[in-house]
Amino acid sequence: MRAWLERGAAVPGGRRGKWLVLVIWLVAVMALGALAGKLGEVQDTSANAFLPRGAESARVNTELEKFRTDELMPAVVVYSAEGALGAEARAKVEADRTAFAKIVAKGEQVSPAIASDDQRALMVVVPLLGEEQADVADAIEELRGIADAHAPPGLDTEVGGPAGSIADAFTVFGSLDGTLMMATGLIVIVLLLLTYRSPVLWLFPTLAVGFASVLTQAGTYLAAKYGGLPVDPQSSGVLMVLVFGVGTDYALLLIARYREELHRHEDRHEAMKAALRRSGSAILASAGTVAVGLACLGFADLNSSRSMGLVGVIGVVAGFLAMITILPALLVIAGRWVFWPLVPRHGAAPRTSQPLWERVGKSVAARPRRAWIASLLVTGALALSSLGLDMGLSQTDWFQTKPESVTAQQKLAEHFPAGAADPATVIVKTADAAEATRVAKETKGVVKVDNAGRTPDGSLTRLAVVLTGTPDSDAAKDTVEALRAKTDALVGGTAAQALDKENASARDLKVVVPLVLLVVLLVLIWLLRSLVAPLVLLATVVVSYFAALGASNLIFENLMDYPGVDWSIPLLGFVFLVALGIDYNIFLMHRVKEEAALHGHAKGVLIGLSSTGGVITSAGLVLAATFAVFAGLPLVAMAQMGFVVCIGVLIDTFLVRTVLVPALALDLGPRFWAPGALARSAAEAPDAQAPQAPRERELENV
């Protein structure tokens, strides 16, 4: 490792190497810029992108392609009033049906107006061509315009159904990337200005993140286009936030160490080489931990989780490469003046410790056992709230502000059988269709069964099964399970998809969580050459995860009034918090280990805490703020993920890393490093007799 860092640091920090790095990155960005702009072309926006791989509902979606060369997407127009609909309202509906005929898919017809039993609502089904989401969104906008125009007083019109839901989701995701990029960029710039108190220095990490973004988007496009990497709009949006967050974290750590070295080296090139040598292993371990943790999501069944994990790996690797190559090259090219007005001068005493964090360290060291017990009580109290999580969001709860498609679904549920607008789909061999129809009609929770057509070769028949429950209700899921148990047919549709997601999420928690814990533990053992320390650090991150989940649940229930938590949140929140949260423990313990080798264990813990307190706190605030951007998004699931990760990072930054970890390390003493060599050397060399090695001593192989 030491030899690798020596050779690697000599390039971006070298007199000629810095120009070589700059040229390589400029050429790469110009060559890959066009590919980065094509990421949207490879995004999978189909229903299967958010379903478990191999799920029965996903197989139904695949089989449906055999029924028609053109993919149909029904839109449902609902007309409702407080009382019975009169002649004027019915005339309006018939006039709209005539206008809808100009929008309907070629060869299809607008359905007759279907009246509810209470005569207070009419429903019209408009089959649309659903091959392109943009075309569906345009058609829905046109339908809504026709339905709203010249409506008589007291008549409410809403356009929903599967096509309406797709159009509303397309509108949300269409502006998602741009909104996230602008909001995240602005937040990071403001925090960097506050951190560095320099009108210039903030620009360099931002430029490096820009380089990393191009590499990330181009790499993701190529992997999706030619490597089969799954990419959906949600993972694409999270990707850029992740690059901003982890990239800025690594930049803060490197720049802080570079500032220290500028006090010790007259030549800025030597200062950068020393900074890369001493912080490079921590950054590498951090990036490796995050990447490996996210890669574990590749073993998830849910396609959207797999996509987010595998796409995230590309973002983390690109951010790491940019921060150890182009960022140091830019800083060395620019010179010391970038730190103005607080320019580090050669020979001046570096601020390796900070008064605030010295006081925190002394307070923790005074009674370490009391400190970690108090910390566990606080996090444990928050974690108790996670036991009351209400899992699952209904289709009407996906958006923070209800779009028209959700209102339409609610109106349908009020006046028609709840599943009328979105029936379950049953695919059966034509020879068995009659028996499947009979069995379905006798199944509890089924209102009616219609023959919805055959494949061109006549081998398969499609049945539309209207359920009594709303498509994603527990009653509808129970009916789907009964249909699957009683027939050999494939059962799909919204209710089946909700059931398959729920089952896959439970399975993924059992498989991915232990895998993440194992790989993170192995990375920590490799980094710290210890067994006790990695186990302690991993346990603290798990504690902070449950505390974050509990604190978020309190916010969801009491402030945000969310009816439940999306099934993806426990797994994604765990992976992000364990992978990202361990970052700060790595940054802290990397420095503690270096100082403990010089000054003994107890003093090393205090020096490590005081010297890294400022930069780790700044990094935590940046990462928390970037994920907080999600809280303002219209999608409830993404807002919930933003809350969980943001709160978890803050707990990890201000409580776990500041109090809990140092207190445990101090209470355990040199045994913290057992069975490594540092456990013996730290015990044999008391702090007062620790060798006063010069600060210029190069970091030994971690």
XYZ file of C-alpha atoms in Angstrom:
702
model
C 0.000 0.000 0.000
C 2.783 2.417 0.916
C 4.581 1.828 -2.366
C 1.349 2.274 -4.293
C 0.618 5.561 -2.525
C 4.184 6.780 -3.114
C 3.930 6.208 -6.841
C 0.375 7.508 -7.107
C 1.072 10.690 -5.116
C 4.037 11.564 -7.301
C 1.868 12.105 -10.391
C -0.786 14.741 -9.559
C 1.595 16.347 -7.056
C 4.577 16.369 -9.424
C 5.878 19.342 -11.392
C 5.148 17.679 -14.710
C 2.626 15.144 -13.517
C 0.056 17.793 -12.593
C -0.087 19.011 -16.184
C -0.322 15.447 -17.476
C -3.273 14.757 -15.159
C -5.008 17.962 -16.258
C -4.569 17.132 -19.950
C -5.835 13.564 -19.480
C -8.955 14.764 -17.683
C -9.668 17.500 -20.223
C -9.357 15.039 -23.093
C -11.523 12.501 -21.249
C -14.241 15.048 -20.490
C -14.347 16.287 -24.081
C -14.456 12.718 -25.404
C -17.063 11.503 -22.924
C -19.198 14.638 -22.712
C -21.490 13.550 -25.536
C -21.999 10.131 -23.941
C -22.820 11.689 -20.574
C -25.736 13.505 -22.185
C -27.193 10.215 -23.426
C -27.793 8.683 -20.001
C -31.526 9.307 -20.301
C -31.636 7.142 -23.433
C -30.721 3.968 -21.528
C -32.996 4.474 -18.531
C -35.515 1.686 -18.114
C -38.878 3.266 -17.327
C -40.940 0.116 -17.753
C -42.885 -1.398 -14.877
C -40.373 -4.262 -14.650
C -37.609 -1.815 -13.722
C -39.221 -1.470 -10.290
C -40.216 -5.123 -9.842
C -38.286 -8.130 -8.506
C -36.366 -10.055 -11.123
C -38.223 -13.224 -12.033
C -41.401 -12.130 -10.233
C -44.678 -13.486 -11.571
C -46.013 -9.974 -12.168
C -42.900 -9.178 -14.230
C -43.432 -12.351 -16.264
C -47.009 -11.233 -16.948
C -45.713 -7.910 -18.309
C -43.397 -9.835 -20.611
C -46.172 -12.166 -21.779
C -48.441 -9.194 -22.534
C -46.082 -8.230 -25.351
C -47.313 -11.312 -27.235
C -50.911 -10.067 -27.328
C -50.355 -6.987 -29.432
C -47.570 -5.424 -31.416
C -48.529 -2.023 -30.004
C -48.499 -1.607 -26.239
C -51.812 -0.217 -25.002
C -52.135 1.932 -21.903
C -55.696 2.670 -20.726
C -56.599 6.123 -19.420
C -59.701 6.372 -17.228
C -61.738 9.595 -17.268
C -64.007 9.992 -14.225
C -66.970 12.390 -14.145
C -68.584 12.807 -10.715
C -70.941 15.087 -8.810
C -72.479 15.376 -5.343
C -75.867 14.225 -6.640
C -77.172 12.192 -9.547
C -75.744 13.261 -12.913
C -78.260 15.146 -15.036
C -78.791 15.443 -18.770
C -76.321 18.311 -19.119
C -73.524 16.299 -17.507
C -74.274 13.240 -19.642
C -74.257 15.369 -22.783
C -70.846 16.710 -21.775
C -69.554 13.142 -21.400
C -70.821 12.123 -24.843
C -69.273 15.207 -26.421
C -65.958 14.368 -24.744
C -66.123 10.779 -26.010
C -66.315 12.116 -29.549
C -63.283 14.335 -28.917
C -61.367 11.485 -27.262
C -61.760 9.398 -30.422
C -59.132 11.608 -32.076
C -56.555 10.666 -29.417
C -57.271 6.959 -29.003
C -54.728 4.399 -30.247
C -55.173 3.406 -33.877
C -57.650 0.565 -34.268
C -59.104 1.056 -30.777
C -62.313 2.683 -29.569
C -63.360 4.795 -26.621
C -65.517 2.763 -24.263
C -69.159 3.686 -23.658
C -69.784 5.738 -20.544
C -70.141 3.350 -17.584
C -72.450 4.579 -14.839
C -71.928 3.866 -11.155
C -74.669 2.178 -9.141
C -75.365 5.418 -7.260
C -75.714 7.312 -10.602
C -73.322 9.981 -9.310
C -70.373 9.088 -11.528
C -69.545 8.041 -15.076
C -66.369 6.323 -16.208
C -64.884 6.371 -19.733
C -61.882 4.221 -20.702
C -59.605 5.620 -23.440
C -56.979 3.155 -24.828
C -53.736 5.017 -25.594
C -50.567 3.911 -27.312
C -48.098 3.433 -24.447
C -44.775 2.702 -26.133
C -43.242 6.078 -25.210
C -43.919 7.722 -21.861
C -43.542 11.194 -23.350
C -46.329 10.408 -25.833
C -48.536 9.082 -23.019
C -47.926 12.248 -21.008
C -48.863 14.434 -24.001
C -52.019 12.413 -24.615
C -53.059 12.634 -20.950
C -52.536 16.388 -20.960
C -54.780 16.636 -24.026
C -57.436 14.408 -22.418
C -57.428 16.543 -19.291
C -57.796 19.673 -21.333
C -60.849 18.261 -23.150
C -62.443 16.971 -19.943
C -61.953 20.271 -18.083
C -63.268 22.444 -20.920
C -66.881 23.625 -20.649
C -67.733 21.328 -17.734
C -71.131 22.297 -16.262
C -71.171 23.613 -12.665
C -70.864 20.889 -10.046
C -69.284 18.335 -12.389
C -65.782 17.197 -11.393
C -63.507 15.651 -14.006
C -60.312 13.704 -13.386
C -58.134 11.628 -15.723
C -56.325 8.686 -14.154
C -55.909 4.982 -14.674
C -52.564 3.358 -15.563
C -51.892 5.950 -18.294
C -52.622 8.840 -15.906
C -50.279 7.388 -13.286
C -47.534 6.911 -15.868
C -47.963 10.497 -17.105
C -47.792 11.970 -13.594
C -44.710 9.895 -12.750
C -43.083 10.943 -16.028
C -43.664 14.590 -15.161
C -42.005 14.079 -11.773
C -39.005 12.129 -13.064
C -38.608 14.369 -16.102
C -37.500 17.304 -13.955
C -35.897 15.210 -11.210
C -32.290 15.182 -12.431
C -32.184 18.920 -13.136
C -33.814 19.822 -9.821
C -31.483 17.588 -7.836
C -28.374 18.843 -9.623
C -29.182 22.519 -9.087
C -30.274 22.127 -5.471
C -27.351 19.881 -4.532
C -24.801 22.083 -6.287
C -26.086 25.220 -4.579
C -26.063 23.609 -1.124
C -22.537 22.237 -1.566
C -21.199 25.605 -2.748
C -22.736 27.454 0.216
C -21.359 24.936 2.718
C -17.897 25.038 1.131
C -17.906 28.828 1.352
C -18.797 28.630 5.037
C -16.235 25.890 5.668
C -13.249 27.475 3.946
C -14.175 31.132 4.385
C -12.464 31.703 1.073
C -13.999 33.209 -2.071
C -11.813 30.980 -4.253
C -11.118 27.605 -2.641
C -14.697 26.293 -2.948
C -14.366 26.388 -6.719
C -11.762 23.607 -6.869
C -13.782 20.805 -5.198
C -16.768 21.913 -7.268
C -14.762 21.661 -10.497
C -13.482 18.234 -9.470
C -17.033 17.064 -8.799
C -17.980 18.374 -12.243
C -15.249 16.238 -13.823
C -16.433 13.248 -11.768
C -20.034 13.824 -12.884
C -19.130 13.595 -16.562
C -17.132 10.410 -15.973
C -19.982 8.977 -13.891
C -22.711 9.651 -16.425
C -20.639 8.450 -19.369
C -19.531 5.322 -17.513
C -23.100 4.559 -16.483
C -24.325 5.020 -20.054
C -21.672 2.674 -21.464
C -22.309 0.063 -18.769
C -26.057 0.201 -19.401
C -25.739 0.236 -23.178
C -23.197 -2.544 -23.565
C -22.984 -4.257 -20.169
C -26.622 -4.719 -19.267
C -26.436 -2.450 -16.199
C -29.995 -1.684 -15.012
C -30.661 2.066 -14.782
C -33.982 3.583 -13.772
C -34.903 7.270 -13.232
C -34.742 6.945 -9.441
C -31.210 5.528 -9.361
C -30.119 8.074 -11.960
C -31.319 10.902 -9.707
C -29.658 9.485 -6.585
C -26.435 8.935 -8.548
C -25.542 12.610 -8.922
C -26.363 13.403 -5.294
C -24.072 10.564 -4.251
C -21.241 11.879 -6.433
C -21.610 15.363 -4.940
C -21.755 14.002 -1.392
C -18.877 11.513 -1.347
C -16.741 13.564 -3.733
C -16.957 16.627 -1.510
C -16.215 14.489 1.564
C -12.982 13.215 0.030
C -12.075 16.718 -1.117
C -12.505 18.102 2.403
C -10.233 15.429 3.858
C -7.522 15.899 1.244
C -7.566 19.711 1.387
C -7.390 19.680 5.195
C -4.277 17.485 5.070
C -2.800 19.556 2.230
C -3.214 22.708 4.326
C -1.284 21.053 7.171
C 1.522 19.988 4.878
C 1.871 23.472 3.361
C 2.967 24.655 6.816
C 5.703 22.012 6.830
C 6.884 22.158 3.210
C 8.072 25.189 1.330
C 7.443 23.443 -1.989
C 3.728 22.971 -2.603
C 4.448 19.932 -4.786
C 6.082 18.158 -1.849
C 3.223 19.240 0.386
C 0.665 17.681 -1.954
C 2.658 14.457 -2.250
C 2.782 14.185 1.541
C -0.941 14.953 1.814
C -1.804 12.249 -0.713
C 0.438 9.728 1.016
C -1.039 10.370 4.438
C -4.696 10.725 3.524
C -4.777 8.537 0.418
C -5.199 5.245 2.251
C -8.107 6.621 4.304
C -9.821 7.950 1.175
C -9.189 4.666 -0.637
C -10.574 2.639 2.267
C -13.590 4.924 2.505
C -14.360 4.766 -1.212
C -13.762 1.027 -1.251
C -16.119 0.482 1.681
C -18.892 2.560 0.116
C -18.443 0.907 -3.291
C -18.377 -2.634 -1.920
C -21.355 -1.910 0.327
C -23.393 -0.576 -2.578
C -22.275 -3.468 -4.769
C -23.953 -5.831 -2.291
C -27.267 -4.481 -3.568
C -26.471 -6.396 -6.736
C -27.681 -9.484 -4.850
C -31.109 -7.908 -4.255
C -34.129 -9.294 -6.096
C -35.809 -5.921 -6.481
C -34.565 -4.430 -9.756
C -34.732 -0.827 -8.511
C -32.522 -1.686 -5.506
C -30.027 -3.506 -7.722
C -29.972 -0.532 -10.069
C -29.325 1.966 -7.284
C -26.507 -0.104 -5.834
C -24.662 -0.909 -9.052
C -25.060 2.584 -10.481
C -23.874 4.019 -7.167
C -20.630 2.026 -7.411
C -19.759 3.844 -10.636
C -20.435 7.212 -8.989
C -18.271 6.458 -5.952
C -15.356 5.185 -8.056
C -15.541 8.216 -10.351
C -15.655 10.578 -7.359
C -12.665 8.859 -5.788
C -10.586 9.039 -8.980
C -11.377 12.712 -9.457
C -10.501 13.675 -5.881
C -7.082 11.964 -5.874
C -6.059 13.090 -9.368
C -7.619 16.194 -10.871
C -8.298 17.962 -7.544
C -4.665 17.758 -6.327
C -3.425 18.722 -9.789
C -5.643 21.831 -9.868
C -4.643 22.842 -6.337
C -0.928 22.492 -7.060
C -1.237 24.370 -10.356
C -3.052 27.244 -8.649
C -0.665 27.540 -5.696
C -1.115 28.653 -2.094
C -3.167 31.737 -2.927
C -6.346 29.629 -3.329
C -6.596 29.567 0.495
C -6.828 33.378 0.658
C -7.355 35.082 3.041
C -6.139 32.266 5.366
C -3.060 31.349 3.324
C -0.925 28.634 5.016
C 2.679 29.866 5.364
C 5.722 27.624 5.466
C 7.182 27.468 8.958
C 4.057 28.660 10.714
C 2.642 26.219 13.235
C -0.145 24.185 11.616
C -3.450 23.966 13.387
C -3.482 20.200 13.850
C -5.944 20.504 16.710
C -8.935 22.712 17.386
C -9.979 24.102 20.784
C -13.598 22.977 20.490
C -12.700 19.382 19.709
C -9.933 19.397 22.319
C -12.541 20.289 24.931
C -14.867 17.577 23.629
C -12.047 15.037 23.771
C -11.049 15.976 27.318
C -14.671 15.793 28.436
C -15.052 12.311 26.949
C -11.685 11.178 28.350
C -12.635 12.281 31.868
C -15.374 9.624 32.113
C -15.312 7.493 28.955
C -17.582 4.744 30.289
C -20.215 7.220 31.352
C -19.934 8.934 27.944
C -20.527 5.801 25.837
C -23.313 4.548 28.086
C -25.093 7.918 27.793
C -24.622 7.851 24.013
C -26.104 4.371 23.787
C -29.072 5.434 25.903
C -29.800 8.337 23.531
C -29.462 6.268 20.369
C -31.337 3.376 21.951
C -34.265 5.618 22.873
C -34.475 6.828 19.276
C -34.119 3.290 17.962
C -37.175 2.163 19.935
C -39.336 4.302 17.646
C -38.279 2.157 14.691
C -40.261 -0.740 16.185
C -43.502 1.053 15.288
C -42.857 1.392 11.565
C -45.951 0.992 9.393
C -44.572 -0.609 6.258
C -45.988 -0.052 2.785
C -47.373 2.873 0.799
C -50.530 2.592 -1.245
C -50.641 3.901 -4.795
C -52.497 6.997 -3.584
C -49.650 7.760 -1.138
C -46.738 7.793 -3.591
C -46.731 11.575 -4.043
C -46.408 14.301 -1.410
C -48.867 16.443 -3.364
C -51.664 14.375 -4.870
C -51.594 14.409 -8.684
C -54.788 14.116 -10.684
C -54.344 10.382 -11.274
C -54.498 9.755 -7.511
C -57.652 11.874 -7.161
C -59.203 9.941 -10.035
C -58.435 6.633 -8.308
C -60.059 7.883 -5.098
C -63.185 8.981 -6.989
C -63.374 5.572 -8.673
C -63.131 3.836 -5.308
C -66.003 5.966 -4.003
C -68.440 5.130 -6.803
C -67.240 1.901 -8.470
C -65.640 -1.354 -7.352
C -62.202 -0.234 -6.177
C -60.370 -2.320 -8.783
C -62.561 -1.358 -11.733
C -60.066 1.065 -13.264
C -57.086 -1.238 -12.864
C -58.111 -4.922 -12.954
C -55.716 -7.754 -12.257
C -54.340 -9.466 -15.352
C -54.426 -13.241 -15.709
C -52.528 -14.943 -18.545
C -53.642 -18.512 -19.176
C -53.422 -21.121 -21.932
C -56.495 -20.775 -24.131
C -57.425 -24.407 -23.554
C -57.625 -23.694 -19.813
C -59.309 -20.281 -20.087
C -62.833 -21.478 -19.305
C -61.742 -23.304 -16.167
C -59.566 -20.364 -15.049
C -62.513 -18.026 -15.540
C -64.773 -20.246 -13.439
C -62.216 -20.538 -10.637
C -61.544 -16.788 -10.662
C -65.245 -15.950 -10.390
C -65.541 -18.222 -7.355
C -62.533 -16.620 -5.620
C -63.269 -14.316 -2.713
C -62.607 -10.680 -3.579
C -63.349 -10.993 -7.331
C -66.190 -8.849 -8.733
C -66.137 -10.010 -12.343
C -63.946 -11.635 -14.962
C -63.770 -10.498 -18.605
C -62.046 -12.074 -21.584
C -59.602 -9.383 -22.745
C -58.328 -11.124 -25.884
C -55.950 -13.722 -27.266
C -52.497 -13.770 -28.761
C -52.400 -13.766 -32.593
C -51.628 -17.503 -32.614
C -54.498 -18.176 -30.189
C -52.320 -20.026 -27.674
C -52.794 -17.633 -24.755
C -55.820 -15.820 -23.354
C -55.836 -12.705 -21.261
C -58.423 -12.293 -18.496
C -59.234 -8.965 -16.835
C -60.219 -9.646 -13.214
C -61.888 -6.799 -11.315
C -61.199 -6.960 -7.565
C -63.222 -5.505 -4.718
C -60.179 -3.944 -3.055
C -58.055 -1.093 -4.349
C -55.168 -2.446 -6.465
C -52.532 -2.211 -3.714
C -54.686 -2.960 -0.672
C -54.144 -5.969 1.583
C -57.488 -7.363 0.407
C -56.384 -7.209 -3.233
C -53.057 -8.885 -2.388
C -54.905 -11.679 -0.591
C -57.075 -12.184 -3.662
C -53.999 -12.340 -5.912
C -52.424 -14.972 -3.652
C -55.642 -16.992 -3.797
C -55.785 -16.783 -7.600
C -52.179 -17.926 -7.867
C -52.820 -20.835 -5.515
C -55.982 -22.021 -7.286
C -54.846 -21.773 -10.925
C -51.795 -22.509 -13.040
C -52.198 -19.131 -14.719
C -49.866 -16.140 -14.352
C -51.418 -13.347 -12.277
C -50.165 -9.784 -12.705
C -51.332 -6.197 -12.521
C -50.912 -3.516 -9.868
C -52.054 -5.671 -6.931
C -49.733 -8.512 -7.938
C -46.843 -6.100 -8.393
C -47.375 -4.636 -4.907
C -47.398 -8.149 -3.445
C -44.227 -9.172 -5.288
C -42.406 -6.003 -4.179
C -43.360 -6.609 -0.574
C -42.113 -10.207 -0.627
C -38.887 -9.288 -2.435
C -38.139 -6.467 0.015
C -38.421 -8.856 2.963
C -36.156 -11.359 1.213
C -33.565 -8.715 0.278
C -33.280 -7.536 3.893
C -32.392 -11.063 4.993
C -29.797 -11.550 2.247
C -28.181 -8.145 1.643
C -27.882 -6.826 5.218
C -25.628 -9.652 6.506
C -23.573 -9.445 3.316
C -22.998 -5.699 3.749
C -21.977 -6.172 7.372
C -19.514 -8.899 6.411
C -17.761 -7.020 3.599
C -17.536 -3.781 5.605
C -16.053 -5.733 8.522
C -13.424 -7.282 6.258
C -12.445 -3.877 4.867
C -12.063 -2.472 8.376
C -9.957 -5.442 9.478
C -7.683 -4.909 6.481
C -7.418 -1.179 7.147
C -6.889 -1.211 10.912
C -5.054 -4.541 11.253
C -7.294 -5.286 14.207
C -10.393 -7.305 15.062
C -11.783 -5.538 18.131
C -11.779 -2.057 16.588
C -13.665 -3.104 13.406
C -16.313 -4.933 15.440
C -16.789 -1.902 17.685
C -16.960 0.533 14.763
C -19.416 -1.630 12.842
C -21.638 -1.992 15.899
C -21.753 1.788 16.381
C -22.832 2.340 12.781
C -25.621 -0.236 13.124
C -26.781 1.513 16.305
C -26.833 4.869 14.517
C -28.868 3.304 11.670
C -31.633 2.155 13.994
C -31.543 5.508 15.769
C -31.923 7.277 12.406
C -34.790 4.990 11.427
C -36.540 5.659 14.722
C -36.002 9.435 14.570
C -37.230 9.483 10.971
C -40.328 7.518 11.951
C -41.166 10.147 14.572
C -40.920 12.826 11.873
C -42.968 10.789 9.394
C -45.780 10.264 11.885
C -45.881 13.615 13.691
C -44.665 16.209 11.198
C -45.027 14.804 7.686
C -48.170 12.731 8.330
C -46.978 9.912 6.062
C -49.337 6.916 6.287
C -46.448 4.445 6.089
C -42.863 3.798 5.051
C -41.984 2.538 1.589
C -40.780 -1.073 1.525
C -37.442 -0.057 -0.022
C -36.441 2.316 2.808
C -35.133 -0.150 5.456
C -32.753 -1.821 2.995
C -31.576 1.254 1.075
C -31.300 3.267 4.275
C -29.207 0.535 5.874
C -26.825 0.177 2.940
C -26.330 3.928 2.530
C -25.881 4.606 6.246
C -23.552 1.701 6.943
C -21.457 2.391 3.851
C -21.426 6.175 4.223
C -21.497 6.279 8.022
C -18.424 4.100 8.314
C -16.598 6.778 6.298
C -16.269 9.070 9.280
C -15.075 6.290 11.536
C -12.465 5.441 8.912
C -11.317 9.069 8.697
C -11.151 9.303 12.501
C -9.510 5.963 13.252
C -7.021 6.294 10.406
C -5.699 9.438 12.103
C -5.991 7.922 15.594
C -3.933 4.927 14.541
C -1.240 7.190 13.118
C -1.116 9.268 16.308
C -1.332 6.238 18.625
C 1.780 4.812 16.984
C 3.586 8.055 17.863
C 2.117 9.056 21.220
C 0.388 6.033 22.726
C -3.243 4.980 22.628
C -5.052 7.475 24.879
C -3.216 10.508 23.598
C -3.575 9.245 20.036
C -7.356 9.074 20.422
C -7.528 12.655 21.697
C -5.175 14.040 19.037
C -7.047 12.180 16.307
C -10.383 13.520 17.519
C -9.211 17.122 17.844
C -7.321 17.163 14.529
C -10.120 15.648 12.445
C -13.123 17.120 14.260
C -13.547 20.144 12.029
C -13.089 18.454 8.676
C -15.247 15.427 9.532
C -18.004 17.668 10.868
C -17.890 19.727 7.664
C -17.974 16.538 5.585
C -20.942 15.227 7.565
C -22.851 18.471 7.136
C -22.215 18.454 3.378
C -23.324 14.840 2.981
C -26.392 15.311 5.182
C -27.365 18.474 3.311
C -27.069 16.779 -0.090
C -29.405 13.973 0.944
C -31.739 16.471 2.615
C -32.497 17.712 -0.908
C -34.614 14.573 -1.365
C -36.983 15.691 1.384
C -38.390 18.353 -0.934
C -39.060 15.982 -3.836
C -42.642 15.075 -4.746
C -42.034 11.309 -4.440
C -42.652 10.134 -0.881
C -40.223 7.173 -1.107
C -37.322 9.411 -2.156
C -38.223 12.001 0.484
C -38.218 9.270 3.141
C -34.843 7.990 2.009
C -33.481 11.532 2.176
C -34.743 11.938 5.744
C -33.288 8.624 6.935
C -29.829 9.158 5.409
C -29.649 12.832 6.430
C -30.604 12.143 10.061
C -28.347 9.090 10.198
C -25.319 11.031 8.942
C -25.940 13.797 11.477
C -26.247 11.290 14.343
C -23.094 9.580 13.169
C -21.213 12.871 12.806
C -22.166 14.610 16.038
C -22.787 11.732 18.465
C -21.311 8.448 17.291
C -18.016 9.691 15.886
C -17.644 12.519 18.414
C -18.569 10.753 21.660
C -19.452 7.074 21.314
C -16.444 5.820 19.321
C -13.749 7.822 21.211
C -15.321 6.843 24.557
C -15.335 3.151 23.667
C -11.752 3.374 22.384
C -10.586 5.078 25.579
C -12.478 2.683 27.840
C -11.064 -0.373 26.078
C -7.559 1.083 26.043
C -4.871 -0.558 23.876
C -7.104 -3.669 23.697
C -9.059 -1.655 21.118
C -6.351 -2.602 18.582
C -6.202 -6.298 19.522
C -4.866 -8.574 18.226
C -2.765 -6.208 16.111
C 0.773 -5.079 16.879
C -0.455 -1.650 17.950
C -2.249 -3.223 20.943
C 1.110 -4.390 22.301
C 3.197 -1.353 21.405
C 0.644 1.114 22.758
C 0.420 -0.813 26.019
C 4.195 -0.971 26.398
C 4.768 2.728 25.654
C 2.769 4.956 28.055
C 1.629 8.278 26.676
C 4.033 10.275 28.782
C 6.982 8.307 27.439
C 5.796 8.112 23.862
C 8.530 8.943 21.358
C 8.203 12.449 20.010
C 8.689 11.531 16.362
C 8.696 14.475 13.960
C 5.400 15.245 12.256
C 7.170 14.843 8.911
C 7.415 11.096 9.584
C 5.688 9.368 6.690
C 2.673 7.242 7.444
C 3.526 3.569 7.614
C 1.606 1.081 5.508
C -1.931 1.022 6.880
